[in-house]
Coordinates of C-alpha atoms and ligand atoms in Angstrom, one line a residue:
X1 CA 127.5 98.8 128.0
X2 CA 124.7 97.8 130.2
X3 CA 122.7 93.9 129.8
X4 CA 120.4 94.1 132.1
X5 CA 117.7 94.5 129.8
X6 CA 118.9 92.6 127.2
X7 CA 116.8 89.9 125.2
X8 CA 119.0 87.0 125.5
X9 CA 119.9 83.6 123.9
X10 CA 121.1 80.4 125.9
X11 CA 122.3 77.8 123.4
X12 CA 122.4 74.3 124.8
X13 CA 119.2 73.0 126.6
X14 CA 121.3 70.8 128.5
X15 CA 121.6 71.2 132.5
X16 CA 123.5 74.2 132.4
X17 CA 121.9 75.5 129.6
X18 CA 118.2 75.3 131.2
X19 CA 119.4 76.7 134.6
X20 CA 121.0 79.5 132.8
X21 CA 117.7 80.1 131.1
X22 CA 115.7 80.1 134.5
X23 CA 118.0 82.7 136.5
X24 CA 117.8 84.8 133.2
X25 CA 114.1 84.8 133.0
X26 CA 113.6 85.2 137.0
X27 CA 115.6 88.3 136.7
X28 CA 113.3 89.7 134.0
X29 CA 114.9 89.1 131.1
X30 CA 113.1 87.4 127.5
X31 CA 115.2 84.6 127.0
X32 CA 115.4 82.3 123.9
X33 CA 116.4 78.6 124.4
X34 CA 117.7 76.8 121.2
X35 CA 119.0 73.0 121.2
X36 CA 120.8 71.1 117.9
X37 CA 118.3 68.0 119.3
X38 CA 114.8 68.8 118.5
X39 CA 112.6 68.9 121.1
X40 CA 115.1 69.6 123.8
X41 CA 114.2 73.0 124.4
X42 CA 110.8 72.5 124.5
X43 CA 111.4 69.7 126.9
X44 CA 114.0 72.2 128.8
X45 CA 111.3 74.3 129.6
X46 CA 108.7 71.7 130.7
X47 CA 111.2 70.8 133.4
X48 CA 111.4 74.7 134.6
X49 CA 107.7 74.8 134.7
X50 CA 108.3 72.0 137.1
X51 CA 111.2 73.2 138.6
X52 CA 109.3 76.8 139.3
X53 CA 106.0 75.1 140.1
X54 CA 107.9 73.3 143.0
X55 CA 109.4 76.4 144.1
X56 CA 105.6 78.1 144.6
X57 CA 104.8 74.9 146.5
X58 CA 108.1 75.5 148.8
X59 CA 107.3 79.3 149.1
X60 CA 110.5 80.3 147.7
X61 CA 108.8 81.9 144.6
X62 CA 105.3 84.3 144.1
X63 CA 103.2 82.1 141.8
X64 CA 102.9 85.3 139.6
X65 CA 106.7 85.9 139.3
X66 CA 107.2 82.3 138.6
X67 CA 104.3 82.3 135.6
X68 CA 106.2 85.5 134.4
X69 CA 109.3 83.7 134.3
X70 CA 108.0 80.9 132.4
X71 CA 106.2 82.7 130.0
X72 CA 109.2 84.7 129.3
X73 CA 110.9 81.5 128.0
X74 CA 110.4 80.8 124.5
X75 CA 112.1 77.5 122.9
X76 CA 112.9 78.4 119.2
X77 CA 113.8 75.9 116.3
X78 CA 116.1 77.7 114.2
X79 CA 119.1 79.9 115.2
X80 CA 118.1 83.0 112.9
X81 CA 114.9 83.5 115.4
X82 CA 117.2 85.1 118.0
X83 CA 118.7 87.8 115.4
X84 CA 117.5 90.5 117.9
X85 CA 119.7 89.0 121.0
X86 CA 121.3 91.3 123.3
X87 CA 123.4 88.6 125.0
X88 CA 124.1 84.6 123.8
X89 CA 124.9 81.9 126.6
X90 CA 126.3 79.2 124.9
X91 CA 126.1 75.6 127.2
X92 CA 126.7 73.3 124.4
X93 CA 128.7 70.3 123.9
X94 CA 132.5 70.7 125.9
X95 CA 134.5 71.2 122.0
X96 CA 136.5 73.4 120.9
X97 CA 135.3 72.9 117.3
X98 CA 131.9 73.0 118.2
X99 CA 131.9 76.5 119.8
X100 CA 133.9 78.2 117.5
X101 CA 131.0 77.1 115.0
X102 CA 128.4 78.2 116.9
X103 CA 129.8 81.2 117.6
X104 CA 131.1 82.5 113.8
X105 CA 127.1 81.5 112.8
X106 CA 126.2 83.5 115.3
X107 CA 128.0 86.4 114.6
X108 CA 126.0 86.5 111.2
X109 CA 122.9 86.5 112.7
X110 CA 123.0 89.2 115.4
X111 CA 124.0 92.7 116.1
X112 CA 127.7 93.9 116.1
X113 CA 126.4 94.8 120.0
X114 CA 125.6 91.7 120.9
X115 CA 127.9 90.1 123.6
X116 CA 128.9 86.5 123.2
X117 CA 129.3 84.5 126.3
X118 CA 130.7 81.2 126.9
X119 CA 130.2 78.5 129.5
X120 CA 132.6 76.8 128.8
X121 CA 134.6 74.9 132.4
X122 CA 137.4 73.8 130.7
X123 CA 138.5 74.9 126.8
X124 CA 140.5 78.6 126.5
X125 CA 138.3 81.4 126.0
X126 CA 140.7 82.6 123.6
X127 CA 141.0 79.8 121.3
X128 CA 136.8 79.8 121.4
X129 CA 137.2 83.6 120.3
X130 CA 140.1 82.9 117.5
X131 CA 138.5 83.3 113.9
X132 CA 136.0 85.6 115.1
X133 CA 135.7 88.8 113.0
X134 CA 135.0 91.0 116.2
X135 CA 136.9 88.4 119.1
X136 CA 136.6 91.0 121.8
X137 CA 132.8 90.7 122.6
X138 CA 133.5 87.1 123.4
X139 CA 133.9 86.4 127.2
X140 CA 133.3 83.3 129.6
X141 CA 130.4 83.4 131.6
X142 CA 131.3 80.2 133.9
X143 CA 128.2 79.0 135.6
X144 CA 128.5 76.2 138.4
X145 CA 126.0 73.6 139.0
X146 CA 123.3 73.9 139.9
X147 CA 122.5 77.3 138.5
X148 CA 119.8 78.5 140.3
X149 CA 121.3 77.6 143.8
X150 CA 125.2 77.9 142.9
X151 CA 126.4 82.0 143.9
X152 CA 129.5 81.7 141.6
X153 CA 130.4 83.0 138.1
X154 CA 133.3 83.3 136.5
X155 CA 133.9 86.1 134.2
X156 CA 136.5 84.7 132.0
X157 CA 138.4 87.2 129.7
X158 CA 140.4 85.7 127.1
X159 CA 143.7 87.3 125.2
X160 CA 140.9 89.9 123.3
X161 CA 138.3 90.0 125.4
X162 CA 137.4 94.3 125.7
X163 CA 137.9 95.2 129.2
X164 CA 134.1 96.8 128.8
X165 CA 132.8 93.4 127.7
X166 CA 133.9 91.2 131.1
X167 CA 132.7 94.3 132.9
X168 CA 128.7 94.3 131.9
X169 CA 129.0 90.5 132.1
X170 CA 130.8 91.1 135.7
X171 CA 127.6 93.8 136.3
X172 CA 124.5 91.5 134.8
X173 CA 125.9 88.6 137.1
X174 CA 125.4 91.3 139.9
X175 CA 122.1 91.8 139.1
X176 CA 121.3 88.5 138.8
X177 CA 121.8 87.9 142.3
X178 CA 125.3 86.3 141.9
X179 CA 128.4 86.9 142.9
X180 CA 131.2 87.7 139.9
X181 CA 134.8 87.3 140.3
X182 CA 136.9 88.3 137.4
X183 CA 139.6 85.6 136.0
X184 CA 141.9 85.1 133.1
X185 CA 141.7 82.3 130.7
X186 CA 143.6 79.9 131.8
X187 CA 143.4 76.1 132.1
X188 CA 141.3 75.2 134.8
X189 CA 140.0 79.4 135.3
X190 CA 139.7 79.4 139.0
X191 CA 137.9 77.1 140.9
X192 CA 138.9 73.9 139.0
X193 CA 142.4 74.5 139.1
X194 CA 142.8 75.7 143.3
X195 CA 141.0 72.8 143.8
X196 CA 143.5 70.5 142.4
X197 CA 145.3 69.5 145.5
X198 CA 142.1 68.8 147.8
X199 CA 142.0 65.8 145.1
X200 CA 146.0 65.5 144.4
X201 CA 147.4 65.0 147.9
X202 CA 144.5 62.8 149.1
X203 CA 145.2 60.2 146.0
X204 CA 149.4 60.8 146.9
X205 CA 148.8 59.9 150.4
X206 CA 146.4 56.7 149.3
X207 CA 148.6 55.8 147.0
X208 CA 151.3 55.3 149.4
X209 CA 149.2 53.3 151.5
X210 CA 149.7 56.1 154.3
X211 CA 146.0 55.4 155.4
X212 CA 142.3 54.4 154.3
X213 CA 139.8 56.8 152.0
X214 CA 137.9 57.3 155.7
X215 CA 141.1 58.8 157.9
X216 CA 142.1 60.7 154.9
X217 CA 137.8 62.0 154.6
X218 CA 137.7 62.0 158.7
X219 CA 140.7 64.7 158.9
X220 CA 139.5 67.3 155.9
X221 CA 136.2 67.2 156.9
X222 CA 137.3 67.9 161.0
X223 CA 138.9 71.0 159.9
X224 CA 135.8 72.7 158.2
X225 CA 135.6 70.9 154.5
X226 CA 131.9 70.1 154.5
X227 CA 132.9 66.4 152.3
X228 CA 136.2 64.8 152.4
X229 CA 137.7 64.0 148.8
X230 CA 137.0 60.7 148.8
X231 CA 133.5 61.1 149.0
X232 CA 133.6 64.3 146.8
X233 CA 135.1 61.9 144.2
X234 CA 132.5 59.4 144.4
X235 CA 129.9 62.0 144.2
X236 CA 131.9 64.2 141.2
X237 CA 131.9 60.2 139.4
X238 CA 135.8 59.2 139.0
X239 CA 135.5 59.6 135.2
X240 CA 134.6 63.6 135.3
X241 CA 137.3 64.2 137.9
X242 CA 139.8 62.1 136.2
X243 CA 139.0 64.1 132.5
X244 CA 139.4 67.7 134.6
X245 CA 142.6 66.8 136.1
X246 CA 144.3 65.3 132.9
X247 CA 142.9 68.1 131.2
X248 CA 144.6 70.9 133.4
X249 CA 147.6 68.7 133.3
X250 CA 147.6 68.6 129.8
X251 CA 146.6 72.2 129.0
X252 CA 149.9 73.0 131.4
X253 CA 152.3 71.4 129.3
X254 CA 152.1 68.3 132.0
X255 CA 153.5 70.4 134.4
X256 CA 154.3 68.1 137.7
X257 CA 152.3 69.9 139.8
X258 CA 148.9 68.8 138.5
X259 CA 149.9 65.2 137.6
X260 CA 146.6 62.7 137.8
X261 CA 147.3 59.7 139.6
X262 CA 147.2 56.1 139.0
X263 CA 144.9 55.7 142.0
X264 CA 142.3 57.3 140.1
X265 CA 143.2 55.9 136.9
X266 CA 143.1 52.6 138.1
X267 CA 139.4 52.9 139.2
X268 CA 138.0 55.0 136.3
X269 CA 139.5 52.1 134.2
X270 CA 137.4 49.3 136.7
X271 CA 134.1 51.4 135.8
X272 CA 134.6 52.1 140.3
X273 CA 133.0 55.4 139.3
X274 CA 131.4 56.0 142.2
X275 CA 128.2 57.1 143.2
X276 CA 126.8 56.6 140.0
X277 CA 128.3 53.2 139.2
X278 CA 127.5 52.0 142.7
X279 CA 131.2 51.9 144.0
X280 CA 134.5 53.9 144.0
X281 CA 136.1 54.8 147.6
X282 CA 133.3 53.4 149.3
X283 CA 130.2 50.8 148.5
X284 CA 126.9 52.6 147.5
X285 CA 125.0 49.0 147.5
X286 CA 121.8 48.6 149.7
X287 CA 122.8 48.1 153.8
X288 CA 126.4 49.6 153.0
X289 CA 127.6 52.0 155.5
X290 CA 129.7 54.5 155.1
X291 CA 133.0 53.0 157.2
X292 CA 133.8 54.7 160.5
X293 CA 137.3 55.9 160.7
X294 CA 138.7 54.1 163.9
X295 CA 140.4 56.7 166.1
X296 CA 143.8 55.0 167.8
X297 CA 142.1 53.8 171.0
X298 CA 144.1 55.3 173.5
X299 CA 145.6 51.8 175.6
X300 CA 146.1 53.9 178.7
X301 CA 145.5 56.9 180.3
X302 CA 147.5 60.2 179.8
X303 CA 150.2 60.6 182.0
X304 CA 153.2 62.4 182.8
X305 CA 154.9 64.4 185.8
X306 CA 156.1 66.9 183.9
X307 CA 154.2 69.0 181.3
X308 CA 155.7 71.8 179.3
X309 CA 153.5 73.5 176.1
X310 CA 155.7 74.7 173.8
X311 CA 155.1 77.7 171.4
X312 CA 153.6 81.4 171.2
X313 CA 150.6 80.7 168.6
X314 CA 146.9 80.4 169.0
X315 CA 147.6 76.6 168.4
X316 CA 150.3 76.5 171.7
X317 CA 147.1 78.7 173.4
X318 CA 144.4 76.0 172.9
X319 CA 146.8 73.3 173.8
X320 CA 147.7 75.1 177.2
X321 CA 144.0 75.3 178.0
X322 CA 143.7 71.4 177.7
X323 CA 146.4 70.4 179.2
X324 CA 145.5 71.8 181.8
X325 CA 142.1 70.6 182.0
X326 CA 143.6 67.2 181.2
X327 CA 146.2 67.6 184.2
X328 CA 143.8 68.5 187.2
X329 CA 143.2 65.3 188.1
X330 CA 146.8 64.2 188.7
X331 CA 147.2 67.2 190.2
X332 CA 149.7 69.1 187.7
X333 CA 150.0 72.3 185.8
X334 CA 151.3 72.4 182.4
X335 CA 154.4 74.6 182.5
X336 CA 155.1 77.0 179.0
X337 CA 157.6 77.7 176.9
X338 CA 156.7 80.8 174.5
X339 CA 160.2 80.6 173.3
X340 CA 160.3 77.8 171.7
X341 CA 161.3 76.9 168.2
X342 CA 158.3 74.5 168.0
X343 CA 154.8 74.1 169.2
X344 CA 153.1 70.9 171.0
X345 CA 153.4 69.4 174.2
X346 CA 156.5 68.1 175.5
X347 CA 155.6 65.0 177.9
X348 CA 158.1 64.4 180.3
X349 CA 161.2 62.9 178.0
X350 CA 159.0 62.7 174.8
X351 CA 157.4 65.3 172.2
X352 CA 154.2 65.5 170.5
X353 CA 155.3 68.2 168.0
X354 CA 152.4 70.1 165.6
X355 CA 153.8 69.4 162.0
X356 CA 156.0 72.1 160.2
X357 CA 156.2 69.6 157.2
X358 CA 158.7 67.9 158.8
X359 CA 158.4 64.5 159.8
X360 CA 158.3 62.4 163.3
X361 CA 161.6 60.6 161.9
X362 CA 162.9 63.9 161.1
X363 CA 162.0 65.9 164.0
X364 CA 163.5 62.7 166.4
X365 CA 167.1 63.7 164.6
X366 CA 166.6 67.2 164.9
X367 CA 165.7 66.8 168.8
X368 CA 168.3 64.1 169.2
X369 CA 165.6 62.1 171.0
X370 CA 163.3 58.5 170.3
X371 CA 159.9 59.5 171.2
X372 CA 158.5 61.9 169.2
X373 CA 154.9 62.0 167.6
X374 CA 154.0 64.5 165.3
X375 CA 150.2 66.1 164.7
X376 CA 148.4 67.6 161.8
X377 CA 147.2 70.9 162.2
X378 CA 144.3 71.6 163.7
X379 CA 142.5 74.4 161.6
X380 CA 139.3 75.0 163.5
X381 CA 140.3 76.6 166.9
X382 CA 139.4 76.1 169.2
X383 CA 138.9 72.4 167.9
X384 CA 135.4 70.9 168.7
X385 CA 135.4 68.1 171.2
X386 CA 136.1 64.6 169.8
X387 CA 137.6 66.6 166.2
X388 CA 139.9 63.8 164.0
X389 CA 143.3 64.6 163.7
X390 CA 146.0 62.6 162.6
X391 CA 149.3 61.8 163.6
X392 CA 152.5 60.1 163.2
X393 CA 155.2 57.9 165.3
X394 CA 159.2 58.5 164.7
X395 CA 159.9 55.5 163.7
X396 CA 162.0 54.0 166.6
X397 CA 159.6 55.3 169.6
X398 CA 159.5 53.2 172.6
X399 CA 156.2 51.5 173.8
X400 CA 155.2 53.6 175.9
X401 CA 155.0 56.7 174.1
X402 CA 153.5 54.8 171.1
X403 CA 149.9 54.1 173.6
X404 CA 151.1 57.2 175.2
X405 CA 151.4 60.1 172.2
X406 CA 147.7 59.1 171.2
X407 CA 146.2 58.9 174.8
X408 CA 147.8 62.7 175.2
X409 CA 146.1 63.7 171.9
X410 CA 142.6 62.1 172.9
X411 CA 143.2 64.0 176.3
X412 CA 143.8 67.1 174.7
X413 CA 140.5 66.3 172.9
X414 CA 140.9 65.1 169.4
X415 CA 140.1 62.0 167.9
X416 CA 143.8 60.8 166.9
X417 CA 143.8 58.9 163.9
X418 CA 147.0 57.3 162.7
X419 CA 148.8 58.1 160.1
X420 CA 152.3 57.0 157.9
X421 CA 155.0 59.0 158.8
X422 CA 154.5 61.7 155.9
X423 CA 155.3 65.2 155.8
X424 CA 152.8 67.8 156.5
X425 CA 149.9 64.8 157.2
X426 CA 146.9 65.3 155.8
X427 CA 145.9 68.4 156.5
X428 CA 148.8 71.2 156.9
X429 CA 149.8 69.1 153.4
X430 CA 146.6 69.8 151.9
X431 CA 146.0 73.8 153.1
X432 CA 149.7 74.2 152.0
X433 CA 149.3 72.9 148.8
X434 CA 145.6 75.2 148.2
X435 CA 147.3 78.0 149.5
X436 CA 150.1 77.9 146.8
X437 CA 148.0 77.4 144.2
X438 CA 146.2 80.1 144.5
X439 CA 149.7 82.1 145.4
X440 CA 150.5 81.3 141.6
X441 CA 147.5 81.6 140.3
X442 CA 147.4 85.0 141.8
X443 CA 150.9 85.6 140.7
X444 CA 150.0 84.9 137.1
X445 CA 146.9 87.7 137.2
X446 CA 144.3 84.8 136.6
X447 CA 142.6 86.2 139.8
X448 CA 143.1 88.7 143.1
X449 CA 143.3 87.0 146.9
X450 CA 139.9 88.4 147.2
X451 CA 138.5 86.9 143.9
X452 CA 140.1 83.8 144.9
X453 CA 138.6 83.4 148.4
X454 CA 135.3 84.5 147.2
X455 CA 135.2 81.6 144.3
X456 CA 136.7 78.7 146.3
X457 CA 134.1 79.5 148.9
X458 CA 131.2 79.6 146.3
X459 CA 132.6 77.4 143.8
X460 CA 133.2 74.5 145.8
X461 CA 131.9 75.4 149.7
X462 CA 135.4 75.5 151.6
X463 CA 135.2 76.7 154.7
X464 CA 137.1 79.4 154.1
X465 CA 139.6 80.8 151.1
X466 CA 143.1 80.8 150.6
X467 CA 144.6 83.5 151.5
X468 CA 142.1 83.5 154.9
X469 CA 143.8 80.1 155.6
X470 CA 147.1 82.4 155.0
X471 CA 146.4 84.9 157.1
X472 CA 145.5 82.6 160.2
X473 CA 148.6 80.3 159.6
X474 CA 152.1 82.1 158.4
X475 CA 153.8 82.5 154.9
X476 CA 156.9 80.9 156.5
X477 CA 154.5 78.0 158.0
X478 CA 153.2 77.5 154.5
X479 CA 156.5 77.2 153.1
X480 CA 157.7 75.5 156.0
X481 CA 155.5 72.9 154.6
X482 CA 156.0 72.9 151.2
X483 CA 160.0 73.2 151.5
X484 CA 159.6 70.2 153.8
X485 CA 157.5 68.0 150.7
X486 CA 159.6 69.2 148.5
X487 CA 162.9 67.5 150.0
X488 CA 161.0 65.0 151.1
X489 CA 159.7 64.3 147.4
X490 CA 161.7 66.0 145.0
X491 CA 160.8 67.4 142.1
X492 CA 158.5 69.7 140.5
X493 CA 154.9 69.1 142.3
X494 CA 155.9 70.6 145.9
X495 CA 157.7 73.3 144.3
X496 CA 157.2 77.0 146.6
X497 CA 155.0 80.2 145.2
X498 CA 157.7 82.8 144.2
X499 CA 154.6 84.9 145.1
X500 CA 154.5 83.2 148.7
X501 CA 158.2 83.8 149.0
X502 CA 158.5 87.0 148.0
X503 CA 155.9 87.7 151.2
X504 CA 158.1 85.6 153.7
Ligands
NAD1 P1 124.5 68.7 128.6 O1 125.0 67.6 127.8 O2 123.6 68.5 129.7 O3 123.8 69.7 127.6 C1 124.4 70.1 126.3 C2 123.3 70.4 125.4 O4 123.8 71.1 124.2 C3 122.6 69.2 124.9 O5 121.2 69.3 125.0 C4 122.9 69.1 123.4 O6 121.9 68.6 122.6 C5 123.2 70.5 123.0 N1 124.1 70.8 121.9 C6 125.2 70.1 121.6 N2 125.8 70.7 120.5 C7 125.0 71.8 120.2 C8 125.1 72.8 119.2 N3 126.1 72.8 118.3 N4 124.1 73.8 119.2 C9 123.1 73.7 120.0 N5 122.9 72.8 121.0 C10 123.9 71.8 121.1 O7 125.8 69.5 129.1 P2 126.0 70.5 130.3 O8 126.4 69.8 131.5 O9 124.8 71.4 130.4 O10 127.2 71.4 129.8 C11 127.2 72.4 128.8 C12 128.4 73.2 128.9 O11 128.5 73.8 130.2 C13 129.7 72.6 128.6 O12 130.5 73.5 128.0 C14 130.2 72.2 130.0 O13 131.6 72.1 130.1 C15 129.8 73.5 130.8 N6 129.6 73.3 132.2 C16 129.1 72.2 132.8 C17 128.9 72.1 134.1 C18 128.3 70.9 134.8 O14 128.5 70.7 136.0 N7 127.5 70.1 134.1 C19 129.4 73.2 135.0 C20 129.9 74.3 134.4 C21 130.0 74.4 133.0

């Protein structure tokens, strides 16, 4: 089955529907636009003769090729015009009911050939496909948005979905100067369900009152994420990320795991949408600044006599080389312990231990001792100068060590923001959490490690994928962290990857 020359069909001349259009018609194909609102297609394609008259301006786009493009556009009235369509995109309304209409009139208008694709971000690609005399041709064809710009598709397969059909969907993608990644319809597909936790543990931690939207933003975006999820949310709007989460949680028989939370409840219900509404995290008026999260300012300088790194990683590595630095000027070497159980700094009496889920309360009754600090992970090595990182206090640490843990952490070069005393902090908590959700989703055949890496990077720009994170950290780290949120927490949101555990 080959679409590459395949007349197509977008249905919907809504966003997604008119960026559909325009990469179908810049990669040569005659495309028919049709819209239940008259007008809207002919509308739709004013704003591409915009869109690709701007891109001629830019340089990006031959003017010939873009008045090919155009010209191959043509906005229709009535549904029966596209009988001889190769391939249908349908962007309509998000409704079940809706698309299963759509696409049982459709299957009366056009060839027993034709392939019938779905954009569909959140409804099952099966149930679209139940009722359908021939369900097999129907498959997701999940755009993101912006079209034009955004690399991802998903190629959704549902229950009957033919193998053959995914595949010249999966192909035409190709050609269309995309990247295809091959998942199984499940709530969320992909993207939109790894990417729960990125949301999930920020609004856990805020809801707890561990620290401020700007910490929580500060220590995400420090190890790679180009926007924390605070301001993602106020960008996404509250509402829209609110419906998606309920909506996977819902759709997994309100599994634990994928809970919504009252944090963002509470604001979608205040109309603090974000962005769009003028406030939700943070204050979109006129003169209001994003606020600056305030690093611990350290209250004296680092100082010890004795210095000992602890640990064999990359992590214990990078410490080594700072400390050091650090030391010269009270003329010390840091001393190192590759043997040891964990990895951070031990200063003289007291420990600044890198988090293995556990907490600083924790960790202080494991090591029998007062001061202990614990850090989140830093995931960029080696860290750039001044890179936010949080950390916590055991609860009964002296004075000293309380000005002294975060002086040592600003010597070593971060930024150390304080945080609650919460297991795996911000970070390790967050990564742990991705990581396992793509472990399961993996585990369920929805995607491969590959495809999931490759989406999460394209879908949603993290700096790198899952299983990458994986394969720099540990499986036992990972679990290390999730075992230690799921005592910490109970029940069934924390709960461990069989997939990750069967690799430890
Ligand atoms: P939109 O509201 O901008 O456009 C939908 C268009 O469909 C409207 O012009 C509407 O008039 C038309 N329409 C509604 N019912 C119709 C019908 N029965 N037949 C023909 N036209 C009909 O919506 P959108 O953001 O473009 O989303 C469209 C689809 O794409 C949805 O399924 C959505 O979940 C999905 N999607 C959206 C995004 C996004 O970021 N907006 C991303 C991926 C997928």
């Amino acid at each position: 089955m080959d679409l590459r020359n395949a007349p197509v069909l977008v249905v919907g001349a809504g966003i997604m529907g008119a960026g559909i259009a325009q990469v179908a018609a810049q990669a040569g194909h005659g495309v028919q636009l049709f819209d239940t609102r008259t007008g809207a297609a002919a509308d739709a394609k004013g704003r591409l003769a915009a869109t690709l008259e701007g891109l001629v301006a830019k340089g990006r786009l031959g003017a010939d090729a873009a008045t090919a493009a155009l010209a191959r556009i043509s906005p229709i009235d009535a549904l029966d015009e596209a009988a001889g369509a190769g391939l249908v995109i349908e962007a309509i309304v998000e409704q079940l009911e809706a698309k299963r209409a759509l696409f049982r009139q459709l299957e009366g208008l056009v060839a027993p050939g034709c392939v019938l694709a779905t954009n569909t971000s959140s409804i099952s690609v099966t149930a679209i496909a139940n009722g359908l005399a021939q369900p097999g041709r129907l498959v997701g064809m999940h755009f993101f948005n912006p079209v034009p710009l955004m690399k991802l598709v998903e190629v959704v397969s549902g229950l009957q979905t033919e193998p053959a059909v995914a595949e010249a969907i999966f192909e035409l993608g190709r050609t269309w100067g995309k990247t295809p990644v091959h998942a199984k319809s499940t709530p969320g597909f992909i993207v939109n369900r790894i990417a729960r936790p990125y949301y999930a543990e920020t609004l856990a931690l805020l809801l707890e009152q561990a620290a401020e939207p700007q910490v929580l933003d500060a220590c995400l975006k420090a190890a790679g994420f180009r926007m924390g999820p605070c301001e993602l949310m106020d960008l996404i709007g509250h509402d829209t990320n609110f419906a998606v989460t309920q909506s996977v949680y819902e759709a997994n028989f309100f599994d634990k795991r994928y809970v919504p939370s009252l944090v963002q409840r509470e604001m979608v219900a205040g109309g603090l949408l974000g962005r769009k509404s003028g406030r939700g995290f943070y204050r979109y008026g006129e003169g209001d600044g994003m606020p600056a999260a305030t690093a611990a300012a350290p209250g004296a300088p680092a100082r010890a006599h004795e210095v000992t790194v602890h640990g064999p990683d990359g992590i214990a590595d990078m410490l080594e080389a700072a400390a050091t630095k650090a030391l010269v000027e009270q003329g010390l070497r840091p001393a190192r312990d590759r043997e040891s159980t964990w990895t951070g700094l031990r200063v003289d009496g007291a420990r600044l231990v890198l988090s293995d889920g556990r907490t600083a309360q924790q960790l202080a009754a494991a090591m029998d001792t007062t001061d202990v600090a614990v850090f989140d992970r830093p995931l960029v090595l080696p860290a750039p100068p001044g890179a936010a990182l949080a950390f916590a206090l055991a609860p009964h640490a002296g004075e000293g060590w309380r000005t002294q843990a975060p002086a040592w952490l600003a010597a070593l070069g971060f930024a150390p923001l304080a945080l609650a005393d919460t297991p795996g902090l911000v970070v390790a908590r967050t990564v742990a959490m991705l990581v396992n959700e793509a472990a399961d989703a993996v585990l369920q055949g929805v995607c491969t490690p590959e495809g999931a890496d490759a989406a999460m990077k394209l879908g949603v720009n993290y700096p790198a994928g899952p299983f990458e994170w994986l394969a720099r950290w540990s499986v036992r780290g990972v679990i290390g962290v999730l075992d230690a949120l799921d005592a910490h927490y109970r029940g069934e949101r924390y709960r461990t990857s069989p997939w990750l555990r069967r690799r430890a």
